[in-house]
Every structure is written in C-alpha cells, then in structure tokens.
C-alpha cells in the first residue's frame, strides 16, 4: 500500500515547486528531466528482476520513488506547456477528454497486463511489461519534443512562497 501511495505523496509535496521551477528553468527542458527520471525508473524495475530477494524491495522502492518524482516534474511542466495551445474557452473540455482517454487507456492496459500475468504465471511476463513501459516512456520524448513551447506573458514573479 505504501508503494501505491508514493506517486500521490510526491505529487502533493512537489507539484507546486516543480511547476515553479519549470517556469524558471524552461517548461520543456524541465519536463524532459521528468521523462528521463520516469524512463530510468522503468529500467531500474527491469533490473530488479535480476536481483536477490532482499534487494528487490529496495530497488522497487527506489524505482517507484524515482518514477513518482519524474511524473510530478513532468506534470508540473506539462500543463504550462499546453495552456498557450488551447483556447481558454475550450481548455476544460480538452483536459476532460484527455483525462477520460488516458483513463480508458489505463484500464485497458491494466486489463491486458492482468490477462498476460494470468496466462503466463510461471514466466517473467512482468519483465516484458516493464520493458514495454520503459520503451513507451522513451517514445514520449519524441512526442513531447514535438510540442512547440510558446512563450506567454508572465506576471511579475513574487516567489514560491506566494505561489504556495
């Protein structure tokens, strides 16, 4: 249960600082750091397959923490990246459709992986699942880089404490 809650804990603690830093460092540049961390985390989970039973838990906690931090960094910059591309009047509908689409994809992926695990319980099918996830994170680099970063007029910076 602790491992499942890590992404939400990291999101709660770091989403505002991450959005603030993405504004300072550069939206796409900072978001790419998050994608790198998420890709590395999937690779660490793949490597954990070859570790002893005592090290698997340590590797899993490290990988999920790395993923959680990467996802928070990516999310904090992603909203700022797409906002100039979408009209304010249609932004809510766009984000709702996107969230619905991603939710359906998540449910389908969960169903397919559960089926694969039930068909091949003696094989290391989860290893192939994490390899697929790592490849999909790497693919996300190219789609993310294709989104143009449009500079919008920024209000005067009042500091992170004001943002919080």
PDB file of C-alpha atoms in Angstrom:
ATOM      1  CA  UNK A   1       0.000   0.000   0.000  1.00  0.00           C
ATOM      2  CA  UNK A   2       2.920   2.323   0.731  1.00  0.00           C
ATOM      3  CA  UNK A   3       4.349   1.850  -2.774  1.00  0.00           C
ATOM      4  CA  UNK A   4       0.974   2.569  -4.354  1.00  0.00           C
ATOM      5  CA  UNK A   5       0.681   5.831  -2.447  1.00  0.00           C
ATOM      6  CA  UNK A   6       4.156   7.139  -3.366  1.00  0.00           C
ATOM      7  CA  UNK A   7       3.091   8.895  -6.614  1.00  0.00           C
ATOM      8  CA  UNK A   8       0.362  10.811  -4.773  1.00  0.00           C
ATOM      9  CA  UNK A   9       2.679  11.703  -1.877  1.00  0.00           C
ATOM     10  CA  UNK A  10       5.310  13.056  -4.287  1.00  0.00           C
ATOM     11  CA  UNK A  11       2.630  14.908  -6.243  1.00  0.00           C
ATOM     12  CA  UNK A  12       1.300  16.524  -3.064  1.00  0.00           C
ATOM     13  CA  UNK A  13       4.750  17.568  -1.877  1.00  0.00           C
ATOM     14  CA  UNK A  14       6.409  18.627  -5.128  1.00  0.00           C
ATOM     15  CA  UNK A  15       3.815  19.720  -7.731  1.00  0.00           C
ATOM     16  CA  UNK A  16       3.950  23.435  -6.870  1.00  0.00           C
ATOM     17  CA  UNK A  17       7.766  23.584  -6.564  1.00  0.00           C
ATOM     18  CA  UNK A  18       8.021  21.623  -9.805  1.00  0.00           C
ATOM     19  CA  UNK A  19       5.687  23.993 -11.661  1.00  0.00           C
ATOM     20  CA  UNK A  20       7.610  26.939 -10.233  1.00  0.00           C
ATOM     21  CA  UNK A  21      10.975  25.501 -11.313  1.00  0.00           C
ATOM     22  CA  UNK A  22       9.683  24.660 -14.786  1.00  0.00           C
ATOM     23  CA  UNK A  23       8.778  28.310 -15.169  1.00  0.00           C
ATOM     24  CA  UNK A  24      12.294  29.311 -14.101  1.00  0.00           C
ATOM     25  CA  UNK A  25      14.346  26.672 -15.973  1.00  0.00           C
ATOM     26  CA  UNK A  26      12.200  26.270 -19.066  1.00  0.00           C
ATOM     27  CA  UNK A  27       8.982  24.332 -19.477  1.00  0.00           C
ATOM     28  CA  UNK A  28      10.121  21.730 -21.995  1.00  0.00           C
ATOM     29  CA  UNK A  29      13.608  21.382 -20.565  1.00  0.00           C
ATOM     30  CA  UNK A  30      12.268  20.711 -17.069  1.00  0.00           C
ATOM     31  CA  UNK A  31       9.594  18.345 -18.387  1.00  0.00           C
ATOM     32  CA  UNK A  32      12.285  16.336 -20.174  1.00  0.00           C
ATOM     33  CA  UNK A  33      14.035  15.864 -16.827  1.00  0.00           C
ATOM     34  CA  UNK A  34      10.836  14.275 -15.552  1.00  0.00           C
ATOM     35  CA  UNK A  35      10.635  11.981 -18.576  1.00  0.00           C
ATOM     36  CA  UNK A  36      14.254  10.942 -18.032  1.00  0.00           C
ATOM     37  CA  UNK A  37      13.522  10.035 -14.409  1.00  0.00           C
ATOM     38  CA  UNK A  38      10.427   8.051 -15.422  1.00  0.00           C
ATOM     39  CA  UNK A  39      12.412   6.142 -18.083  1.00  0.00           C
ATOM     40  CA  UNK A  40      15.207   5.356 -15.642  1.00  0.00           C
ATOM     41  CA  UNK A  41      12.675   4.134 -13.081  1.00  0.00           C
ATOM     42  CA  UNK A  42      11.245   1.600 -15.538  1.00  0.00           C
ATOM     43  CA  UNK A  43      14.782   0.453 -16.317  1.00  0.00           C
ATOM     44  CA  UNK A  44      15.503   0.001 -12.593  1.00  0.00           C
ATOM     45  CA  UNK A  45      12.361  -2.114 -12.270  1.00  0.00           C
ATOM     46  CA  UNK A  46      13.593  -4.273 -15.156  1.00  0.00           C
ATOM     47  CA  UNK A  47      16.997  -4.618 -13.438  1.00  0.00           C
ATOM     48  CA  UNK A  48      15.333  -5.574 -10.161  1.00  0.00           C
ATOM     49  CA  UNK A  49      14.324  -8.843 -11.838  1.00  0.00           C
ATOM     50  CA  UNK A  50      17.959  -9.935 -11.674  1.00  0.00           C
ATOM     51  CA  UNK A  51      18.499  -9.022  -8.010  1.00  0.00           C
ATOM     52  CA  UNK A  52      18.276 -11.185  -4.909  1.00  0.00           C
ATOM     53  CA  UNK A  53      15.031 -11.266  -2.969  1.00  0.00           C
ATOM     54  CA  UNK A  54      16.484  -8.980  -0.303  1.00  0.00           C
ATOM     55  CA  UNK A  55      17.362  -6.284  -2.863  1.00  0.00           C
ATOM     56  CA  UNK A  56      14.141  -6.413  -4.886  1.00  0.00           C
ATOM     57  CA  UNK A  57      12.189  -4.376  -2.304  1.00  0.00           C
ATOM     58  CA  UNK A  58      14.928  -1.728  -2.120  1.00  0.00           C
ATOM     59  CA  UNK A  59      15.070  -1.484  -5.916  1.00  0.00           C
ATOM     60  CA  UNK A  60      11.254  -1.301  -6.132  1.00  0.00           C
ATOM     61  CA  UNK A  61      11.023   1.497  -3.563  1.00  0.00           C
ATOM     62  CA  UNK A  62      13.824   3.401  -5.308  1.00  0.00           C
ATOM     63  CA  UNK A  63      12.277   2.913  -8.775  1.00  0.00           C
ATOM     64  CA  UNK A  64       8.774   3.912  -7.715  1.00  0.00           C
ATOM     65  CA  UNK A  65      10.138   6.965  -5.870  1.00  0.00           C
ATOM     66  CA  UNK A  66      12.109   7.918  -8.980  1.00  0.00           C
ATOM     67  CA  UNK A  67       9.015   7.432 -11.142  1.00  0.00           C
ATOM     68  CA  UNK A  68       6.900   9.485  -8.728  1.00  0.00           C
ATOM     69  CA  UNK A  69       9.350  12.380  -8.746  1.00  0.00           C
ATOM     70  CA  UNK A  70       9.657  12.219 -12.538  1.00  0.00           C
ATOM     71  CA  UNK A  71       5.906  12.149 -13.007  1.00  0.00           C
ATOM     72  CA  UNK A  72       5.476  15.151 -10.713  1.00  0.00           C
ATOM     73  CA  UNK A  73       8.148  17.120 -12.593  1.00  0.00           C
ATOM     74  CA  UNK A  74       6.607  16.175 -15.948  1.00  0.00           C
ATOM     75  CA  UNK A  75       3.071  17.021 -14.826  1.00  0.00           C
ATOM     76  CA  UNK A  76       4.107  20.345 -13.321  1.00  0.00           C
ATOM     77  CA  UNK A  77       5.546  21.476 -16.620  1.00  0.00           C
ATOM     78  CA  UNK A  78       3.064  19.807 -18.952  1.00  0.00           C
ATOM     79  CA  UNK A  79       0.075  21.965 -18.050  1.00  0.00           C
ATOM     80  CA  UNK A  80       2.117  25.143 -18.582  1.00  0.00           C
ATOM     81  CA  UNK A  81       3.301  23.784 -21.929  1.00  0.00           C
ATOM     82  CA  UNK A  82      -0.151  23.074 -23.384  1.00  0.00           C
ATOM     83  CA  UNK A  83      -2.036  26.083 -21.985  1.00  0.00           C
ATOM     84  CA  UNK A  84      -0.987  28.524 -24.766  1.00  0.00           C
ATOM     85  CA  UNK A  85      -2.038  25.979 -27.420  1.00  0.00           C
ATOM     86  CA  UNK A  86      -5.628  25.638 -26.252  1.00  0.00           C
ATOM     87  CA  UNK A  87      -8.233  28.371 -26.218  1.00  0.00           C
ATOM     88  CA  UNK A  88      -9.337  29.222 -22.664  1.00  0.00           C
ATOM     89  CA  UNK A  89     -12.975  28.595 -23.635  1.00  0.00           C
ATOM     90  CA  UNK A  90     -12.240  25.002 -24.701  1.00  0.00           C
ATOM     91  CA  UNK A  91      -9.455  24.150 -22.230  1.00  0.00           C
ATOM     92  CA  UNK A  92     -11.747  22.450 -19.709  1.00  0.00           C
ATOM     93  CA  UNK A  93     -13.344  20.215 -22.366  1.00  0.00           C
ATOM     94  CA  UNK A  94      -9.949  19.375 -23.836  1.00  0.00           C
ATOM     95  CA  UNK A  95      -8.465  18.390 -20.468  1.00  0.00           C
ATOM     96  CA  UNK A  96     -11.587  16.406 -19.546  1.00  0.00           C
ATOM     97  CA  UNK A  97     -11.465  14.466 -22.831  1.00  0.00           C
ATOM     98  CA  UNK A  98      -7.749  13.883 -22.387  1.00  0.00           C
ATOM     99  CA  UNK A  99      -8.229  12.615 -18.825  1.00  0.00           C
ATOM    100  CA  UNK A 100     -11.070  10.334 -19.958  1.00  0.00           C
ATOM    101  CA  UNK A 101      -8.988   8.980 -22.845  1.00  0.00           C
ATOM    102  CA  UNK A 102      -5.977   8.348 -20.613  1.00  0.00           C
ATOM    103  CA  UNK A 103      -8.228   6.691 -18.024  1.00  0.00           C
ATOM    104  CA  UNK A 104      -9.629   4.311 -20.649  1.00  0.00           C
ATOM    105  CA  UNK A 105      -6.109   3.536 -21.874  1.00  0.00           C
ATOM    106  CA  UNK A 106      -5.044   2.857 -18.271  1.00  0.00           C
ATOM    107  CA  UNK A 107      -7.966   0.493 -17.702  1.00  0.00           C
ATOM    108  CA  UNK A 108      -7.256  -1.366 -20.961  1.00  0.00           C
ATOM    109  CA  UNK A 109      -3.556  -1.628 -20.133  1.00  0.00           C
ATOM    110  CA  UNK A 110      -4.372  -2.942 -16.654  1.00  0.00           C
ATOM    111  CA  UNK A 111      -6.784  -5.493 -18.123  1.00  0.00           C
ATOM    112  CA  UNK A 112      -4.253  -6.656 -20.730  1.00  0.00           C
ATOM    113  CA  UNK A 113      -1.409  -6.955 -18.247  1.00  0.00           C
ATOM    114  CA  UNK A 114      -3.620  -8.825 -15.772  1.00  0.00           C
ATOM    115  CA  UNK A 115      -4.625 -11.246 -18.531  1.00  0.00           C
ATOM    116  CA  UNK A 116      -0.992 -11.706 -19.583  1.00  0.00           C
ATOM    117  CA  UNK A 117       0.026 -12.388 -15.981  1.00  0.00           C
ATOM    118  CA  UNK A 118      -2.787 -14.931 -15.574  1.00  0.00           C
ATOM    119  CA  UNK A 119      -1.913 -16.741 -18.826  1.00  0.00           C
ATOM    120  CA  UNK A 120       1.812 -16.945 -18.059  1.00  0.00           C
ATOM    121  CA  UNK A 121       2.166 -17.043 -14.242  1.00  0.00           C
ATOM    122  CA  UNK A 122       5.384 -19.066 -14.299  1.00  0.00           C
ATOM    123  CA  UNK A 123       7.149 -16.784 -16.769  1.00  0.00           C
ATOM    124  CA  UNK A 124       8.653 -13.403 -16.041  1.00  0.00           C
ATOM    125  CA  UNK A 125       5.960 -11.670 -18.091  1.00  0.00           C
ATOM    126  CA  UNK A 126       6.148  -8.607 -15.812  1.00  0.00           C
ATOM    127  CA  UNK A 127       9.705  -8.119 -17.073  1.00  0.00           C
ATOM    128  CA  UNK A 128       8.377  -7.672 -20.609  1.00  0.00           C
ATOM    129  CA  UNK A 129       5.639  -5.385 -19.321  1.00  0.00           C
ATOM    130  CA  UNK A 130       8.223  -3.091 -17.687  1.00  0.00           C
ATOM    131  CA  UNK A 131      10.359  -3.178 -20.830  1.00  0.00           C
ATOM    132  CA  UNK A 132       7.286  -2.061 -22.799  1.00  0.00           C
ATOM    133  CA  UNK A 133       6.665   0.720 -20.263  1.00  0.00           C
ATOM    134  CA  UNK A 134      10.302   1.871 -20.496  1.00  0.00           C
ATOM    135  CA  UNK A 135      10.084   1.960 -24.298  1.00  0.00           C
ATOM    136  CA  UNK A 136       6.834   3.920 -24.124  1.00  0.00           C
ATOM    137  CA  UNK A 137       8.484   6.491 -21.822  1.00  0.00           C
ATOM    138  CA  UNK A 138      11.369   6.822 -24.275  1.00  0.00           C
ATOM    139  CA  UNK A 139       8.851   7.243 -27.128  1.00  0.00           C
ATOM    140  CA  UNK A 140       7.222  10.014 -25.142  1.00  0.00           C
ATOM    141  CA  UNK A 141      10.452  12.043 -25.536  1.00  0.00           C
ATOM    142  CA  UNK A 142       9.775  12.431 -29.250  1.00  0.00           C
ATOM    143  CA  UNK A 143       6.113  13.368 -28.925  1.00  0.00           C
ATOM    144  CA  UNK A 144       6.891  15.787 -26.093  1.00  0.00           C
ATOM    145  CA  UNK A 145       9.708  17.427 -28.037  1.00  0.00           C
ATOM    146  CA  UNK A 146       7.350  17.962 -30.990  1.00  0.00           C
ATOM    147  CA  UNK A 147       5.105  20.280 -28.948  1.00  0.00           C
ATOM    148  CA  UNK A 148       6.265  23.855 -29.578  1.00  0.00           C
ATOM    149  CA  UNK A 149       6.935  25.940 -26.487  1.00  0.00           C
ATOM    150  CA  UNK A 150       5.060  29.195 -26.874  1.00  0.00           C
ATOM    151  CA  UNK A 151       6.222  31.966 -24.624  1.00  0.00           C
ATOM    152  CA  UNK A 152       3.342  33.671 -22.900  1.00  0.00           C
ATOM    153  CA  UNK A 153       3.475  36.892 -20.974  1.00  0.00           C
ATOM    154  CA  UNK A 154       4.370  36.095 -17.393  1.00  0.00           C
ATOM    155  CA  UNK A 155       3.289  38.157 -14.408  1.00  0.00           C
ATOM    156  CA  UNK A 156       5.985  39.523 -12.110  1.00  0.00           C
ATOM    157  CA  UNK A 157       7.489  36.727 -10.015  1.00  0.00           C
ATOM    158  CA  UNK A 158       6.535  37.052  -6.367  1.00  0.00           C
ATOM    159  CA  UNK A 159       8.420  33.945  -5.221  1.00  0.00           C
ATOM    160  CA  UNK A 160       7.498  30.372  -4.454  1.00  0.00           C
ATOM    161  CA  UNK A 161       6.028  31.177  -1.043  1.00  0.00           C
ATOM    162  CA  UNK A 162       3.495  33.418  -2.728  1.00  0.00           C
ATOM    163  CA  UNK A 163       2.642  30.640  -5.178  1.00  0.00           C
ATOM    164  CA  UNK A 164       2.115  28.153  -2.344  1.00  0.00           C
TER     165      UNK A 164
END
